[in-house]
Structure formats: structure tokens, C-alpha cells
Amino acid sequence: MAETLRKRLDAFTDGTEDLFGNEEDTSDDETLDHIQDVDEVKDLELRALAAEERAEIGRLLDAVEVLPPDSKLAALMGSLDSLRESGYKQVMVFTQYTDTMDFLRGQLLAAGGARLMCYSGRGGEVPSAGGTWRRISREDAKRRFREGEAEVLLCTDAAAEGLNFQFCGALVNYDMPWNPMRVEQRIGRIDRLGQAHRRVRIINLHYEDTVETDVYRALRGRIRLFESVVGRLQPILSRLPRAIGDAVLKGERRGLGEAVAAGIEEDENVAFDMDGSLDDNIEMPERPSSPLTMDYLDQVLATPELMAPGVKVRRLGKNEYAVLAPGMPAEVRVATDPAFYDAHADSVEFWSPGGVLFERVRP
């Protein structure tokens, strides 16, 4: 909140001259000294509002300075200590805003005890000498975290898109977004195939006595939110951000959680249940294991005579190749190792059945 207020004050101050004009806009006609036209009246009103806003922002910043330590920050530090003691060496911490992420990294660095990295819309960032932060590439951020260079990855929802960290077994939602489906996207960064931990730990932090807490508690208790977020409940849950926002702006907190849960129950009762229309006892038949392994596919790719006519393959490294097929303007870098692909997803294609390139070059 303090950072937002400071940015508002800085932007307002920087734009003062453009907003209110300058002396060149003043009339040179001395006969009009005591006559103010409509523009002059508006100018005076804007100057009065500007002074009032600056004073109000200053008052709010003074009030922020005397606030007690952030209770959620203390809860986060306690959660990180608890996870570390439970054997989770790496943790992702999600915030909704970059300002919040910046606040946390300053506090955690000052407290010591954990190696940090950040990922937001600015990209990856690592601490440098003197308390500054140095930006790094997306792939470098993934590699560094995978190799254990940081114990805590502070990030915004920018890290919830396309970054996979199944080697990390714990996640803390410092801010809970008003759309529960975004929480699922965050969790999906670590709760995925190849997860190294037998049990994934998810910790959601809420401020007591808030609208968000009421709603999430109602959803968790009534509809098992994180097991029902897909399917028929998805369009219902997508309406939550607007409902919460309206409640906050109108100050109508009481009963919101119960109202949301009741609305979901009503929609469930009248909506068509595709799953329920099927036989509950249907069992998937046992399927034989695929004869194609990645090691086998790697051997095929490394054997030129097995490629389609005109296809050229050049080895770049272990499980890494450059492939050029007729009609392609340039070589494409491919990999047959899932871990290598995951670490270089921005610049490498995964060569496996079902992929476009695989179908194009196979014999």
C-alpha cells in the first residue's frame, strides 16, 4: 500500500506542470485582471484538488509508518521455517502484485536465512552486491532454481504461465487472487507429472476478518474447492472476482461466503451433469505399456538411414539434435530428454509421438 501511494504521489508531482499549464497561458490583457473565465476557474479547482490530494497521500503515508509489523509477513516467515524443517528445501511464494513481491524480498533479505530469487513480468531477478537485483533470462531463472541456487522463489502470476517446477515440493500463496482458478494455475507449476516429493504442500495465507477469507472458507468447506475447480463449476467460479469486488466496494461483507456457496449449490442442482449421466462403475481397461521409450526414440533420431527422405539430423549434444526437413527454412533444435526440454522449453522442441515435427520427419 505504501509503495502504491508513493508511486501515485511521484506521478502526480511529475505531471503537475503539464496538468495545470504555465504562465504563457495567462492573459496579457490587464483589463481582465479581475475577470476569470471558465478555464481559469477550472484551473483553480484543479490546483485546490491537487493540494488536497497531496496532503491526503501524505497523511496516509504517515499513518502507514506507525503501523505494527505486517502479521502476514510474520506468518510467511514461520511457514518457510516450518517447510524447511519438514524437508522441503525449496519453496515458491506467489504474490498478486509486483510491489508486494519487492516488499517481501527486501524483508526476507534483511532477515537472512534463505537464498532468494524472483520472477515477475520483469523476468527473472537475482540479488547482487549492495542490495540491488540483477535481471536474468527466463531459462536462466529456471536453471538456477532447478540447480538449487535459491531456496525461495518469489514470483507473481507471470510464473504461473509455462514454468514447470516439479522438483519443488511446496508453494505458498501470500496473496489469494479473487479468481480461484488462478490459484489452480499456480499450484499446477509444482503439482504435475514428475513431482519429486510424495506429498506436495500448499499453504494459503489470509488476513482474518476479510471478504476474501470468508469466500475461500465457504468454498473450501462446502464444495471442496481445489478438487472441483474444473468442469461444471468453472463458469460459476469465474464470476467470483466481480462478486467479491462489488462486496468490497459496497461494504457488504456479511453473508457473502454463504451466498456464493448457496448459488453454487443451486446451479449444481439445475445444471446438466455429464459425469452423472455416465455409468459410475465404468472402469478403464488395462492398457499395455508403450513399446516406444525415449531412449529408443533417441536411437532412431541418431540413425540417419531411418529418417524420411531429405531429412537431415545433426547431433548437438546428449539427447539434443538439430533437424532440417524439406520445406523448413532453418534447422529446429529438438530434444529427447524430458528434463532437458523442460529446462529449455523456450528454444527446444520435444521430439516425441504426437508432435508436429515428429510426424514430419519420421520414416
Tab-separated table of N, CA and C in Angstrom, residues 122-243:
chain	number	residue	atom	x	y	z
A	122	ARG	N	8.844	-8.619	-15.086
A	122	ARG	CA	10.162	-8.070	-15.449
A	122	ARG	C	11.130	-9.172	-15.845
A	123	GLY	N	10.768	-10.440	-15.610
A	123	GLY	CA	11.654	-11.569	-15.866
A	123	GLY	C	12.264	-12.080	-14.579
A	124	GLY	N	13.321	-12.871	-14.696
A	124	GLY	CA	13.990	-13.393	-13.521
A	124	GLY	C	14.916	-12.349	-12.910
A	125	GLU	N	15.112	-12.428	-11.594
A	125	GLU	CA	15.989	-11.492	-10.897
A	125	GLU	C	16.718	-12.215	-9.766
A	126	VAL	N	17.999	-11.897	-9.614
A	126	VAL	CA	18.799	-12.472	-8.539
A	126	VAL	C	19.475	-11.332	-7.778
A	127	PRO	N	19.699	-11.506	-6.476
A	127	PRO	CA	20.314	-10.426	-5.690
A	127	PRO	C	21.773	-10.229	-6.058
A	128	SER	N	22.198	-8.968	-6.032
A	128	SER	CA	23.598	-8.616	-6.281
A	128	SER	C	24.144	-7.877	-5.070
A	129	ALA	N	25.418	-7.590	-5.114
A	129	ALA	CA	26.055	-6.873	-4.006
A	129	ALA	C	25.441	-5.491	-3.853
A	130	GLY	N	25.331	-5.055	-2.620
A	130	GLY	CA	24.796	-3.729	-2.368
A	130	GLY	C	23.296	-3.663	-2.284
A	131	GLY	N	22.635	-4.828	-2.284
A	131	GLY	CA	21.191	-4.844	-2.151
A	131	GLY	C	20.433	-4.640	-3.432
A	132	THR	N	21.125	-4.573	-4.568
A	132	THR	CA	20.445	-4.423	-5.853
A	132	THR	C	20.071	-5.798	-6.410
A	133	TRP	N	19.243	-5.791	-7.459
A	133	TRP	CA	18.802	-7.036	-8.096
A	133	TRP	C	19.160	-6.989	-9.574
A	134	ARG	N	19.685	-8.096	-10.051
A	134	ARG	CA	20.120	-8.200	-11.448
A	134	ARG	C	19.153	-9.088	-12.223
A	135	ARG	N	18.755	-8.622	-13.389
A	135	ARG	CA	17.806	-9.389	-14.201
A	135	ARG	C	18.520	-10.496	-14.966
A	136	ILE	N	17.825	-11.631	-15.079
A	136	ILE	CA	18.349	-12.772	-15.827
A	136	ILE	C	17.247	-13.287	-16.748
A	137	SER	N	17.611	-14.147	-17.689
A	137	SER	CA	16.641	-14.653	-18.650
A	137	SER	C	15.702	-15.672	-18.008
A	138	ARG	N	14.635	-15.965	-18.683
A	138	ARG	CA	13.660	-16.951	-18.226
A	138	ARG	C	14.320	-18.315	-18.041
A	139	GLU	N	15.090	-18.735	-19.036
A	139	GLU	CA	15.738	-20.043	-18.959
A	139	GLU	C	16.775	-20.080	-17.844
A	140	ASP	N	17.494	-18.972	-17.666
A	140	ASP	CA	18.499	-18.922	-16.602
A	140	ASP	C	17.818	-19.011	-15.237
A	141	ALA	N	16.657	-18.371	-15.103
A	141	ALA	CA	15.924	-18.440	-13.833
A	141	ALA	C	15.493	-19.871	-13.533
A	142	LYS	N	14.972	-20.563	-14.549
A	142	LYS	CA	14.559	-21.952	-14.362
A	142	LYS	C	15.756	-22.826	-13.991
A	143	ARG	N	16.879	-22.616	-14.703
A	143	ARG	CA	18.063	-23.439	-14.442
A	143	ARG	C	18.594	-23.208	-13.033
A	144	ARG	N	18.688	-21.961	-12.647
A	144	ARG	CA	19.236	-21.644	-11.326
A	144	ARG	C	18.384	-22.237	-10.209
A	145	PHE	N	17.062	-22.121	-10.357
A	145	PHE	CA	16.193	-22.657	-9.311
A	145	PHE	C	16.253	-24.178	-9.295
A	146	ARG	N	16.320	-24.783	-10.479
A	146	ARG	CA	16.404	-26.239	-10.564
A	146	ARG	C	17.692	-26.751	-9.923
A	147	GLU	N	18.770	-26.011	-10.095
A	147	GLU	CA	20.062	-26.439	-9.565
A	147	GLU	C	20.256	-26.051	-8.107
A	148	GLY	N	19.221	-25.505	-7.492
A	148	GLY	CA	19.277	-25.243	-6.061
A	148	GLY	C	19.986	-23.972	-5.656
A	149	GLU	N	20.157	-23.019	-6.583
A	149	GLU	CA	20.832	-21.775	-6.243
A	149	GLU	C	19.969	-20.882	-5.351
A	150	ALA	N	18.682	-21.179	-5.278
A	150	ALA	CA	17.786	-20.420	-4.398
A	150	ALA	C	16.876	-21.385	-3.664
A	151	GLU	N	16.579	-21.037	-2.415
A	151	GLU	CA	15.645	-21.833	-1.623
A	151	GLU	C	14.224	-21.318	-1.753
A	152	VAL	N	14.073	-20.025	-2.001
A	152	VAL	CA	12.762	-19.403	-2.123
A	152	VAL	C	12.684	-18.658	-3.444
A	153	LEU	N	11.664	-18.966	-4.245
A	153	LEU	CA	11.392	-18.236	-5.484
A	153	LEU	C	10.167	-17.368	-5.254
A	154	LEU	N	10.373	-16.064	-5.141
A	154	LEU	CA	9.267	-15.114	-5.017
A	154	LEU	C	8.781	-14.762	-6.412
A	155	CYS	N	7.488	-14.840	-6.649
A	155	CYS	CA	7.013	-14.622	-8.005
A	155	CYS	C	5.583	-14.105	-8.032
A	156	THR	N	5.222	-13.516	-9.156
A	156	THR	CA	3.849	-13.118	-9.428
A	156	THR	C	3.243	-14.172	-10.354
A	157	ASP	N	2.035	-13.921	-10.832
A	157	ASP	CA	1.371	-14.897	-11.693
A	157	ASP	C	2.072	-15.059	-13.039
A	158	ALA	N	3.058	-14.219	-13.325
A	158	ALA	CA	3.849	-14.418	-14.538
A	158	ALA	C	4.546	-15.773	-14.516
A	159	ALA	N	4.844	-16.280	-13.312
A	159	ALA	CA	5.488	-17.589	-13.178
A	159	ALA	C	4.478	-18.725	-13.254
A	160	ALA	N	3.186	-18.394	-13.295
A	160	ALA	CA	2.158	-19.432	-13.377
A	160	ALA	C	1.865	-19.811	-14.818
A	161	GLU	N	2.615	-19.246	-15.742
A	161	GLU	CA	2.378	-19.490	-17.157
A	161	GLU	C	3.627	-20.103	-17.793
A	162	GLY	N	3.606	-21.400	-17.973
A	162	GLY	CA	4.647	-22.070	-18.736
A	162	GLY	C	5.917	-22.431	-17.998
A	163	LEU	N	6.020	-22.115	-16.714
A	163	LEU	CA	7.204	-22.504	-15.948
A	163	LEU	C	6.851	-23.706	-15.081
A	164	ASN	N	7.570	-24.794	-15.263
A	164	ASN	CA	7.280	-26.029	-14.539
A	164	ASN	C	8.393	-26.333	-13.546
A	165	PHE	N	7.995	-26.548	-12.285
A	165	PHE	CA	8.966	-26.760	-11.223
A	165	PHE	C	8.590	-27.993	-10.406
A	166	GLN	N	8.503	-29.158	-11.067
A	166	GLN	CA	8.102	-30.360	-10.355
A	166	GLN	C	9.174	-30.873	-9.390
A	167	PHE	N	10.331	-30.255	-9.392
A	167	PHE	CA	11.367	-30.599	-8.419
A	167	PHE	C	11.121	-29.871	-7.092
A	168	CYS	N	10.239	-28.876	-7.100
A	168	CYS	CA	9.915	-28.104	-5.901
A	168	CYS	C	8.636	-28.664	-5.287
A	169	GLY	N	8.637	-28.917	-3.992
A	169	GLY	CA	7.500	-29.608	-3.381
A	169	GLY	C	6.586	-28.760	-2.536
A	170	ALA	N	6.802	-27.440	-2.481
A	170	ALA	CA	5.974	-26.605	-1.602
A	170	ALA	C	5.690	-25.267	-2.266
A	171	LEU	N	4.513	-24.721	-1.985
A	171	LEU	CA	4.089	-23.443	-2.572
A	171	LEU	C	3.278	-22.677	-1.536
A	172	VAL	N	3.556	-21.385	-1.421
A	172	VAL	CA	2.814	-20.517	-0.509
A	172	VAL	C	2.117	-19.440	-1.318
A	173	ASN	N	0.804	-19.316	-1.163
A	173	ASN	CA	0.050	-18.225	-1.765
A	173	ASN	C	-0.006	-17.090	-0.752
A	174	TYR	N	0.894	-16.119	-0.917
A	174	TYR	CA	0.916	-14.987	0.010
A	174	TYR	C	-0.311	-14.106	-0.211
A	175	ASP	N	-0.651	-13.894	-1.483
A	175	ASP	CA	-1.894	-13.211	-1.855
A	175	ASP	C	-2.805	-14.232	-2.521
A	176	MET	N	-4.084	-14.210	-2.155
A	176	MET	CA	-5.055	-15.090	-2.795
A	176	MET	C	-5.818	-14.299	-3.856
A	177	PRO	N	-5.665	-14.625	-5.143
A	177	PRO	CA	-6.413	-13.903	-6.178
A	177	PRO	C	-7.908	-14.136	-6.031
A	178	TRP	N	-8.705	-13.189	-6.500
A	178	TRP	CA	-10.161	-13.309	-6.349
A	178	TRP	C	-10.751	-14.363	-7.269
A	179	ASN	N	-9.999	-14.821	-8.250
A	179	ASN	CA	-10.471	-15.905	-9.119
A	179	ASN	C	-9.779	-17.201	-8.682
A	180	PRO	N	-10.511	-18.147	-8.087
A	180	PRO	CA	-9.888	-19.386	-7.583
A	180	PRO	C	-9.177	-20.190	-8.661
A	181	MET	N	-9.573	-20.026	-9.922
A	181	MET	CA	-8.917	-20.794	-10.976
A	181	MET	C	-7.460	-20.369	-11.141
A	182	ARG	N	-7.140	-19.140	-10.795
A	182	ARG	CA	-5.750	-18.704	-10.864
A	182	ARG	C	-4.917	-19.399	-9.790
A	183	VAL	N	-5.547	-19.740	-8.670
A	183	VAL	CA	-4.842	-20.499	-7.641
A	183	VAL	C	-4.460	-21.867	-8.196
A	184	GLU	N	-5.376	-22.486	-8.926
A	184	GLU	CA	-5.085	-23.783	-9.526
A	184	GLU	C	-3.940	-23.689	-10.527
A	185	GLN	N	-3.888	-22.591	-11.275
A	185	GLN	CA	-2.785	-22.410	-12.224
A	185	GLN	C	-1.449	-22.335	-11.492
A	186	ARG	N	-1.441	-21.662	-10.371
A	186	ARG	CA	-0.207	-21.579	-9.580
A	186	ARG	C	0.205	-22.961	-9.091
A	187	ILE	N	-0.747	-23.674	-8.508
A	187	ILE	CA	-0.445	-24.992	-7.958
A	187	ILE	C	0.054	-25.936	-9.049
A	188	GLY	N	-0.463	-25.735	-10.261
A	188	GLY	CA	-0.065	-26.586	-11.382
A	188	GLY	C	1.401	-26.473	-11.746
A	189	ARG	N	2.099	-25.458	-11.230
A	189	ARG	CA	3.530	-25.325	-11.519
A	189	ARG	C	4.332	-26.425	-10.839
A	190	ILE	N	3.830	-26.937	-9.710
A	190	ILE	CA	4.577	-27.983	-8.993
A	190	ILE	C	3.800	-29.287	-8.915
A	191	ASP	N	2.478	-29.240	-8.952
A	191	ASP	CA	1.658	-30.452	-8.858
A	191	ASP	C	1.473	-31.015	-10.254
A	192	ARG	N	2.468	-31.729	-10.732
A	192	ARG	CA	2.448	-32.230	-12.097
A	192	ARG	C	3.270	-33.515	-12.181
A	193	LEU	N	3.183	-34.174	-13.331
A	193	LEU	CA	3.930	-35.411	-13.533
A	193	LEU	C	5.414	-35.168	-13.312
A	194	GLY	N	6.050	-36.100	-12.643
A	194	GLY	CA	7.475	-35.984	-12.362
A	194	GLY	C	7.780	-35.317	-11.040
A	195	GLN	N	6.739	-34.972	-10.262
A	195	GLN	CA	6.963	-34.349	-8.962
A	195	GLN	C	7.831	-35.250	-8.102
A	196	ALA	N	8.901	-34.662	-7.555
A	196	ALA	CA	9.884	-35.448	-6.813
A	196	ALA	C	9.436	-35.791	-5.398
A	197	HIS	N	8.467	-35.059	-4.852
A	197	HIS	CA	8.027	-35.281	-3.477
A	197	HIS	C	6.752	-36.138	-3.453
A	198	ARG	N	6.668	-36.990	-2.460
A	198	ARG	CA	5.480	-37.844	-2.345
A	198	ARG	C	4.246	-37.011	-2.046
A	199	ARG	N	4.412	-35.951	-1.290
A	199	ARG	CA	3.288	-35.085	-0.941
A	199	ARG	C	3.668	-33.637	-1.212
A	200	VAL	N	2.806	-32.932	-1.943
A	200	VAL	CA	3.008	-31.513	-2.228
A	200	VAL	C	2.334	-30.693	-1.131
A	201	ARG	N	3.033	-29.689	-0.605
A	201	ARG	CA	2.486	-28.826	0.440
A	201	ARG	C	2.064	-27.486	-0.154
A	202	ILE	N	0.807	-27.100	0.084
A	202	ILE	CA	0.288	-25.818	-0.358
A	202	ILE	C	-0.192	-25.049	0.868
A	203	ILE	N	0.305	-23.833	1.058
A	203	ILE	CA	-0.104	-23.008	2.188
A	203	ILE	C	-0.730	-21.722	1.641
A	204	ASN	N	-1.972	-21.454	2.051
A	204	ASN	CA	-2.676	-20.238	1.638
A	204	ASN	C	-2.779	-19.295	2.834
A	205	LEU	N	-2.281	-18.081	2.667
A	205	LEU	CA	-2.308	-17.100	3.755
A	205	LEU	C	-3.458	-16.119	3.550
A	206	HIS	N	-4.239	-15.909	4.596
A	206	HIS	CA	-5.365	-14.962	4.549
A	206	HIS	C	-5.270	-14.014	5.735
A	207	TYR	N	-5.698	-12.775	5.520
A	207	TYR	CA	-5.925	-11.888	6.657
A	207	TYR	C	-7.284	-12.229	7.259
A	208	GLU	N	-7.322	-12.364	8.576
A	208	GLU	CA	-8.580	-12.653	9.254
A	208	GLU	C	-9.555	-11.497	9.075
A	209	ASP	N	-10.840	-11.834	9.038
A	209	ASP	CA	-11.905	-10.839	9.017
A	209	ASP	C	-11.905	-10.022	7.725
A	210	THR	N	-11.731	-10.708	6.579
A	210	THR	CA	-11.807	-10.048	5.276
A	210	THR	C	-12.766	-10.802	4.378
A	211	VAL	N	-13.218	-10.129	3.313
A	211	VAL	CA	-14.144	-10.748	2.361
A	211	VAL	C	-13.515	-11.972	1.718
A	212	GLU	N	-12.242	-11.844	1.301
A	212	GLU	CA	-11.583	-12.965	0.640
A	212	GLU	C	-11.555	-14.205	1.530
A	213	THR	N	-11.268	-14.001	2.807
A	213	THR	CA	-11.218	-15.126	3.731
A	213	THR	C	-12.584	-15.779	3.861
A	214	ASP	N	-13.630	-14.987	3.964
A	214	ASP	CA	-14.984	-15.530	4.073
A	214	ASP	C	-15.310	-16.411	2.877
A	215	VAL	N	-15.019	-15.901	1.674
A	215	VAL	CA	-15.378	-16.626	0.454
A	215	VAL	C	-14.580	-17.910	0.321
A	216	TYR	N	-13.260	-17.837	0.534
A	216	TYR	CA	-12.447	-19.039	0.375
A	216	TYR	C	-12.792	-20.101	1.416
A	217	ARG	N	-13.107	-19.684	2.608
A	217	ARG	CA	-13.506	-20.660	3.621
A	217	ARG	C	-14.820	-21.325	3.233
A	218	ALA	N	-15.758	-20.543	2.717
A	218	ALA	CA	-17.040	-21.112	2.307
A	218	ALA	C	-16.848	-22.112	1.175
A	219	LEU	N	-16.014	-21.748	0.197
A	219	LEU	CA	-15.779	-22.642	-0.938
A	219	LEU	C	-15.055	-23.903	-0.509
A	220	ARG	N	-14.072	-23.738	0.351
A	220	ARG	CA	-13.296	-24.903	0.792
A	220	ARG	C	-14.164	-25.863	1.599
A	221	GLY	N	-15.031	-25.320	2.435
A	221	GLY	CA	-15.842	-26.173	3.299
A	221	GLY	C	-17.047	-26.779	2.624
A	222	ARG	N	-17.596	-26.063	1.610
A	222	ARG	CA	-18.856	-26.516	1.030
A	222	ARG	C	-18.693	-27.293	-0.271
A	223	ILE	N	-17.706	-26.956	-1.069
A	223	ILE	CA	-17.631	-27.608	-2.387
A	223	ILE	C	-16.263	-28.212	-2.671
A	224	ARG	N	-15.401	-28.298	-1.654
A	224	ARG	CA	-14.071	-28.867	-1.856
A	224	ARG	C	-13.417	-28.188	-3.059
A	225	LEU	N	-13.188	-26.887	-2.898
A	225	LEU	CA	-12.771	-26.018	-3.984
A	225	LEU	C	-11.689	-26.604	-4.875
A	226	PHE	N	-10.584	-27.024	-4.289
A	226	PHE	CA	-9.439	-27.373	-5.113
A	226	PHE	C	-9.556	-28.751	-5.755
A	227	GLU	N	-10.675	-29.436	-5.526
A	227	GLU	CA	-10.923	-30.683	-6.236
A	227	GLU	C	-12.027	-30.496	-7.266
A	228	SER	N	-12.698	-29.340	-7.248
A	228	SER	CA	-13.864	-29.131	-8.106
A	228	SER	C	-13.724	-27.921	-8.999
A	229	VAL	N	-12.502	-27.413	-9.165
A	229	VAL	CA	-12.347	-26.144	-9.845
A	229	VAL	C	-12.555	-26.250	-11.346
A	230	VAL	N	-12.518	-27.454	-11.891
A	230	VAL	CA	-12.735	-27.624	-13.316
A	230	VAL	C	-14.129	-28.159	-13.559
A	231	GLY	N	-14.471	-28.291	-14.858
A	231	GLY	CA	-15.766	-28.874	-15.182
A	231	GLY	C	-16.900	-27.888	-14.988
A	232	ARG	N	-18.022	-28.390	-14.450
A	232	ARG	CA	-19.235	-27.590	-14.413
A	232	ARG	C	-19.134	-26.408	-13.462
A	233	LEU	N	-18.216	-26.448	-12.477
A	233	LEU	CA	-18.097	-25.325	-11.552
A	233	LEU	C	-17.262	-24.184	-12.122
A	234	GLN	N	-16.560	-24.435	-13.205
A	234	GLN	CA	-15.649	-23.411	-13.714
A	234	GLN	C	-16.366	-22.108	-14.069
A	235	PRO	N	-17.464	-22.123	-14.823
A	235	PRO	CA	-18.122	-20.842	-15.118
A	235	PRO	C	-18.695	-20.172	-13.883
A	236	ILE	N	-19.050	-20.971	-12.867
A	236	ILE	CA	-19.580	-20.384	-11.635
A	236	ILE	C	-18.468	-19.669	-10.889
A	237	LEU	N	-17.328	-20.329	-10.753
A	237	LEU	CA	-16.217	-19.731	-10.027
A	237	LEU	C	-15.657	-18.512	-10.753
A	238	SER	N	-15.793	-18.475	-12.075
A	238	SER	CA	-15.257	-17.335	-12.819
A	238	SER	C	-16.013	-16.054	-12.505
A	239	ARG	N	-17.205	-16.170	-11.900
A	239	ARG	CA	-17.973	-14.975	-11.549
A	239	ARG	C	-17.566	-14.412	-10.189
A	240	LEU	N	-16.709	-15.120	-9.463
A	240	LEU	CA	-16.349	-14.688	-8.112
A	240	LEU	C	-15.624	-13.344	-8.052
A	241	PRO	N	-14.667	-13.059	-8.952
A	241	PRO	CA	-13.968	-11.778	-8.817
A	241	PRO	C	-14.911	-10.586	-8.785
A	242	ARG	N	-15.909	-10.586	-9.649
A	242	ARG	CA	-16.863	-9.463	-9.679
A	242	ARG	C	-17.682	-9.422	-8.395
A	243	ALA	N	-18.104	-10.603	-7.913
A	243	ALA	CA	-18.914	-10.636	-6.690
A	243	ALA	C	-18.126	-10.113	-5.496
